[in-house]
CSV table of C-alpha atoms and ligand atoms in Angstrom, one decimal:
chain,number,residue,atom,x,y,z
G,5,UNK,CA,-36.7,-11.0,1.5
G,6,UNK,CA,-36.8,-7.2,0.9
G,7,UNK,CA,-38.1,-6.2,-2.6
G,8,UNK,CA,-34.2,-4.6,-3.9
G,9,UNK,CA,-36.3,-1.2,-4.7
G,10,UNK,CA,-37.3,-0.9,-1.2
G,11,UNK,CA,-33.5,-1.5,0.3
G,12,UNK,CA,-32.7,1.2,-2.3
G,13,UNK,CA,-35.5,3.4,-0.7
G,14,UNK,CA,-34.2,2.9,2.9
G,15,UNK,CA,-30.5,3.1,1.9
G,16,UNK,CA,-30.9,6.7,-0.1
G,17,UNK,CA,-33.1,8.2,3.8
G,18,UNK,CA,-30.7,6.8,5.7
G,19,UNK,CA,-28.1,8.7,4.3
G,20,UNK,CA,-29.8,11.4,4.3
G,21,UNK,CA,-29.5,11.9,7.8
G,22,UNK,CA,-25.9,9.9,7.7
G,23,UNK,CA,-24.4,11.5,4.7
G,24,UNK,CA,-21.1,9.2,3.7
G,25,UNK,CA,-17.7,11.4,3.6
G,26,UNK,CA,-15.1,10.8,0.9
G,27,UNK,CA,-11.7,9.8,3.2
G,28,UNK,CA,-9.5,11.9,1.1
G,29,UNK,CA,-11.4,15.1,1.1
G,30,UNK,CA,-14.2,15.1,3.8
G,31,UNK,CA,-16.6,16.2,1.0
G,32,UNK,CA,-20.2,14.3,1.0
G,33,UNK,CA,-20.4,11.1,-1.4
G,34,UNK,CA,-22.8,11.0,-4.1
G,35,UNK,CA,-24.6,7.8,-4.8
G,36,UNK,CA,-22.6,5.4,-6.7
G,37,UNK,CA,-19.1,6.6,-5.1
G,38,UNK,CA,-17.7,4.9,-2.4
G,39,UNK,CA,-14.4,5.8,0.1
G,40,UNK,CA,-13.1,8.4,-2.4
G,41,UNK,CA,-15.0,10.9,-4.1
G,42,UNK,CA,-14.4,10.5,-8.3
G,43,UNK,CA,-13.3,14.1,-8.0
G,44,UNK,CA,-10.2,13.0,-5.7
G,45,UNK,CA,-10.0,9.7,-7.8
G,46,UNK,CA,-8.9,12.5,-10.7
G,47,UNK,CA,-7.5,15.0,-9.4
G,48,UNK,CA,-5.0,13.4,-6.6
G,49,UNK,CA,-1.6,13.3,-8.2
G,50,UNK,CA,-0.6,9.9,-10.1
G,51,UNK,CA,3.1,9.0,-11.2
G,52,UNK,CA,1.9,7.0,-14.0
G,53,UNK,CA,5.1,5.1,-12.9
G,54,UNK,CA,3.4,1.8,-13.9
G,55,UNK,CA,3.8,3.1,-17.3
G,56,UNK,CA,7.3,4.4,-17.3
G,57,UNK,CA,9.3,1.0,-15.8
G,58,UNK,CA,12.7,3.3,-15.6
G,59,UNK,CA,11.4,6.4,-13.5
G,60,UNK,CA,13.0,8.1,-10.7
G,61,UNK,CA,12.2,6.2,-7.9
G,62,UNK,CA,13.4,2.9,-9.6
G,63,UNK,CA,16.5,4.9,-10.5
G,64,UNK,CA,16.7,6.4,-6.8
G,65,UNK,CA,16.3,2.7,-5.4
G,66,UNK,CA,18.2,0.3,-7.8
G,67,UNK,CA,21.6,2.0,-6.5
G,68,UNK,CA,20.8,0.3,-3.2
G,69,UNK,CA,18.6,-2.4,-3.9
G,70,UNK,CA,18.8,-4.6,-6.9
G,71,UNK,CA,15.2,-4.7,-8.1
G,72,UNK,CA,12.8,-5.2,-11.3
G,73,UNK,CA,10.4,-2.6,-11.0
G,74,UNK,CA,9.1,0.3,-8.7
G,75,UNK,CA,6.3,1.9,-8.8
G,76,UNK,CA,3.5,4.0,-6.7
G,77,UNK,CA,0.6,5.3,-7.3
G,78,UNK,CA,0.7,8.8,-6.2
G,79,UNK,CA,3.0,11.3,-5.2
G,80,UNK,CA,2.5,12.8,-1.6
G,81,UNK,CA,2.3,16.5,-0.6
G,82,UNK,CA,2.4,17.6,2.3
G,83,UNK,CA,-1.3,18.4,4.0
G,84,UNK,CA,-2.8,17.2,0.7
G,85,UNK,CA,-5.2,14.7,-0.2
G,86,UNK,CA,-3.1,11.6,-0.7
G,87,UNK,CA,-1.7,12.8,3.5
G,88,UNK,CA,-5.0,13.1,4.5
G,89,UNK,CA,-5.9,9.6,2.9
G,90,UNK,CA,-3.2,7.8,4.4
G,91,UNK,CA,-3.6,9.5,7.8
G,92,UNK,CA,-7.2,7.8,7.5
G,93,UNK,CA,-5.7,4.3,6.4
G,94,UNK,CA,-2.9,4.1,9.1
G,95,UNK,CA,-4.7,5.4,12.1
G,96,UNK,CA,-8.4,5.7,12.0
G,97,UNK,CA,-9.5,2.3,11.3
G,98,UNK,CA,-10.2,2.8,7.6
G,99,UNK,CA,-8.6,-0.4,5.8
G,100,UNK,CA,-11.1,-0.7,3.5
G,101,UNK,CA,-8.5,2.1,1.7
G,102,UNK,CA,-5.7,0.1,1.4
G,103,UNK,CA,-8.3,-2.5,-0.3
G,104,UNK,CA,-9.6,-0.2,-2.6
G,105,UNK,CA,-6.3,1.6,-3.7
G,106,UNK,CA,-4.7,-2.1,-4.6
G,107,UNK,CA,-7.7,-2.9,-6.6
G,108,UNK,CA,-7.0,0.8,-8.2
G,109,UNK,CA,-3.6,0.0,-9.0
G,110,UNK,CA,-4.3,-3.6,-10.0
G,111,UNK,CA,-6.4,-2.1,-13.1
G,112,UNK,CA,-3.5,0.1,-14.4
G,113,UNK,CA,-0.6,-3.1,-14.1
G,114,UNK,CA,-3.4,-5.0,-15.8
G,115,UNK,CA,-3.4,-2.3,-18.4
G,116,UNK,CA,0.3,-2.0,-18.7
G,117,UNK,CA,0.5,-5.8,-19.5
G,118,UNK,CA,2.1,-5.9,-15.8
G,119,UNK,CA,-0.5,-8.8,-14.2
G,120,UNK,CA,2.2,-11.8,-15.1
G,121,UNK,CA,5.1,-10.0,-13.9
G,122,UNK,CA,5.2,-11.1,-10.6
G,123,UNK,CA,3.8,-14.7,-9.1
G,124,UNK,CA,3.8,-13.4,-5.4
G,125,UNK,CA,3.0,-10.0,-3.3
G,126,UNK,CA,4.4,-9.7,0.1
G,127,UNK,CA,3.4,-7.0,2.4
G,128,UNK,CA,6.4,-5.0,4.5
G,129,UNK,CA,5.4,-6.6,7.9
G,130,UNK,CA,4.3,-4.3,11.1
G,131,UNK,CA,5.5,-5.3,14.1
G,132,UNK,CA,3.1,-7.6,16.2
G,133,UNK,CA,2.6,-5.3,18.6
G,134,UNK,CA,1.5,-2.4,16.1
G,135,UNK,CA,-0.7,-4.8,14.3
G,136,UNK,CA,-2.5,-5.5,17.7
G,137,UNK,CA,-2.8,-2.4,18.4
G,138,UNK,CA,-4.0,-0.8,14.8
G,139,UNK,CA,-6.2,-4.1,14.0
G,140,UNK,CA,-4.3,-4.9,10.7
G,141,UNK,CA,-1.3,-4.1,8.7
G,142,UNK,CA,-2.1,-1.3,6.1
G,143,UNK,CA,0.4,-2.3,3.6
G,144,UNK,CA,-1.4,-6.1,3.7
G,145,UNK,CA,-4.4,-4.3,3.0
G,146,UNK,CA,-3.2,-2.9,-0.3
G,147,UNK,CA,-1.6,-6.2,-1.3
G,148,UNK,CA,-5.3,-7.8,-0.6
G,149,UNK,CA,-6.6,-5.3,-3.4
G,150,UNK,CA,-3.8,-5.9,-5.9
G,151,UNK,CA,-4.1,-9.9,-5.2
G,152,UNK,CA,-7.6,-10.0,-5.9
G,153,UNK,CA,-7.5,-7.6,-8.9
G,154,UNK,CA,-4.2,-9.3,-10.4
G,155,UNK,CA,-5.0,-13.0,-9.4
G,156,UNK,CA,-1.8,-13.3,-8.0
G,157,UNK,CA,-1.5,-14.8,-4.0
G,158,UNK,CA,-0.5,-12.9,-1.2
G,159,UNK,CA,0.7,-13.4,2.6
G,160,UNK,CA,1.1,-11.3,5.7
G,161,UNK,CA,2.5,-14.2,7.2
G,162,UNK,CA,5.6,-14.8,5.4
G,163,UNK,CA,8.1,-12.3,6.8
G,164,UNK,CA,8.5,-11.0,10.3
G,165,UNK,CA,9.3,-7.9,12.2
G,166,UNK,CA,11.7,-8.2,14.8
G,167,UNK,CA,12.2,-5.1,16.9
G,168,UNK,CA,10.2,-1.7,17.0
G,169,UNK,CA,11.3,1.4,15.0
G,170,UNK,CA,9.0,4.0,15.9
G,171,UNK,CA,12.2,6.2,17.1
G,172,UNK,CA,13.6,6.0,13.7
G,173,UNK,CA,12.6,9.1,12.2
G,174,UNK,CA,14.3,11.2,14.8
G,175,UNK,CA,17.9,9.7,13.5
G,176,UNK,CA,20.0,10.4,11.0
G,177,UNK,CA,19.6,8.6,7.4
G,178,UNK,CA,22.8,6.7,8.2
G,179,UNK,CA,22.0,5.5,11.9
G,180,UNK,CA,18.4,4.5,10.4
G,181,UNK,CA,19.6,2.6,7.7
G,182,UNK,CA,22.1,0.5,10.6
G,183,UNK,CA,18.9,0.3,12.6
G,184,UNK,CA,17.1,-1.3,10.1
G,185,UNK,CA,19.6,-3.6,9.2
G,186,UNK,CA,18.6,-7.5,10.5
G,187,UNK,CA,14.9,-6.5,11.6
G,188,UNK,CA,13.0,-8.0,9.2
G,189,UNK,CA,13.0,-12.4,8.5
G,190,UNK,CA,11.8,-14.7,6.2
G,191,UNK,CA,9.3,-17.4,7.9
G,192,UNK,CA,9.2,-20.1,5.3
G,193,UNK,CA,12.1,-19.3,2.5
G,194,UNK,CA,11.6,-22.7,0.3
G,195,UNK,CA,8.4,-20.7,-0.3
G,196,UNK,CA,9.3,-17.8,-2.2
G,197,UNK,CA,12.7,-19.6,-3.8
G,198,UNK,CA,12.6,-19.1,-7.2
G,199,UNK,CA,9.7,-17.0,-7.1
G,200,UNK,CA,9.2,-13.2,-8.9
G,201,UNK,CA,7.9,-11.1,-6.0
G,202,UNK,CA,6.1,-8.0,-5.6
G,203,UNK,CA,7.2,-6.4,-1.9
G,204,UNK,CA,4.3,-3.6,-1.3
G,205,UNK,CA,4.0,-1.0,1.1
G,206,UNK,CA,2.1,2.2,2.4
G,207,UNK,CA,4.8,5.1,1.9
G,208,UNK,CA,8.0,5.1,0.0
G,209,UNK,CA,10.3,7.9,1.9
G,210,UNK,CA,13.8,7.1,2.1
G,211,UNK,CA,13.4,3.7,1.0
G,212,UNK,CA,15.6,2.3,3.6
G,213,UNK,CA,12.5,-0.2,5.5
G,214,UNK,CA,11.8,-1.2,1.9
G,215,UNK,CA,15.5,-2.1,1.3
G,216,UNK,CA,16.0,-4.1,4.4
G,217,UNK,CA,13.0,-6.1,3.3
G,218,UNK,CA,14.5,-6.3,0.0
G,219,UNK,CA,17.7,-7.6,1.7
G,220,UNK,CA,15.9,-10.6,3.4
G,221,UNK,CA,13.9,-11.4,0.8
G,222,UNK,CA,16.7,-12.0,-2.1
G,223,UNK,CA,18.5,-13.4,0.8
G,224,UNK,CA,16.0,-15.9,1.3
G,225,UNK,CA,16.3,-17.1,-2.6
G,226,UNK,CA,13.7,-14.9,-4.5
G,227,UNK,CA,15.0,-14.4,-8.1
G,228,UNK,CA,13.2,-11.4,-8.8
G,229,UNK,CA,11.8,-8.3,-6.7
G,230,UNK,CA,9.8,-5.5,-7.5
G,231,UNK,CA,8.3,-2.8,-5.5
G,232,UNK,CA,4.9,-1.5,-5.2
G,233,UNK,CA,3.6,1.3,-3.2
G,234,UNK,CA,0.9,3.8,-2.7
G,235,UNK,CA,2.4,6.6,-2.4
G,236,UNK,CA,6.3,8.3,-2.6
G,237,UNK,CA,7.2,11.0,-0.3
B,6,ZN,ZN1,-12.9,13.6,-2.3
């Protein structure tokens, strides 16, 4: 086995000549950061909504949905660093973010006193197709961080995704919210019956895929949801 010193040695010139770029900003990662430079870790713009439970988005969403909590991380600009961080996630093979931004999020709910609130965390589901094609389902990846951190199980497997919605975006916020409407299931409801669960996601916009997933999932007999996500739009 190689003396821990030496791998240190070999680790420290091979990035010398393969420097390791932070996903949010592109600038080169000092030793000891990984993913995301501390810099971005500080400076990319938190809601702190973890900390304030009645906060616009659960005032914007608890009109349509009737839910607990909601809360994300950060706030998204346009062409910022959160963007450029998601861009990464979603669609260049980078869900090693997702991973790291639950666990990031787990610590501040663990903080709040927030780590018993919940007993389940479901991922909003991808279509199959999409998940074949991207390798995994982003939002699954940030519910792996926050389950790990938090102790609390999750599954990708418990809801499904039953028609593509990629043209969605192009409609207006009426016709979206019919579209949606009946496209997401519940695999195994005597599962989550009873159960106080935290529905995550990637991107909070409208909130209208987060709400038919809502729908099914208090259709299916949860008796408490809450909503999780990295970032709102
Ligand atoms: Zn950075």
């Amino acid at each position: 086995m190689l003396n821990p010193q030496i791998v240190e040695i070999l680790l420290d010139f091979v990035s010398l000549f393969f420097p390791r770029h932070c996903l949010a900003c592109d600038d080169s990662l000092v030793k000891g950061e990984d993913i995301i430079c501390t810099m971005c870790m500080l400076e990319m713009p938190q809601t702190d909504y973890h900390t304030n439970l009645e906060n616009p988005l659960q005032n914007r969403l608890s009109y349509r949905i009737q839910i607990k909590y909601a809360m994300t991380l950060f706030k998204f600009s346009k062409s910022g660093r959160v963007q450029h961080l998601l861009h990464e996630l979603k669609y260049k093979n980078h869900p090693e973010i997702g991973v790291l931004l639950g666990r990031v999020y787990a610590a501040k709910m663990i903080e709040t006193n927030l780590s018993n609130a919940f007993d389940m965390i479901i991922p909003v589901p991808l279509h199959p197709s999409r998940k074949r094609k991207r390798g995994y389902n982003q939002s699954a990846k940030f519910a792996e961080g926050l389950s790990e951190k938090l102790n609390i199980p999750f599954s990708d497997d418990f809801m499904v995704r039953s028609m593509r919605t990629e043209t969605q975006t192009r409609k207006s916020k009426l016709s979206r919210w019919e579209n949606m409407d009946g496209v997401f299931g519940v695999k195994a409801p005597q599962i989550i019956q009873g159960k106080k669960i935290l529905l995550v996601d990637d991107v909070v916009t409208t909130g209208s895929t987060l709400e038919a997933c809502a729908h099914a999932l208090l259709k299916a007999g949860c008796c408490e949801l809450s909503i999780a996500c990295i970032a709102e739009a």
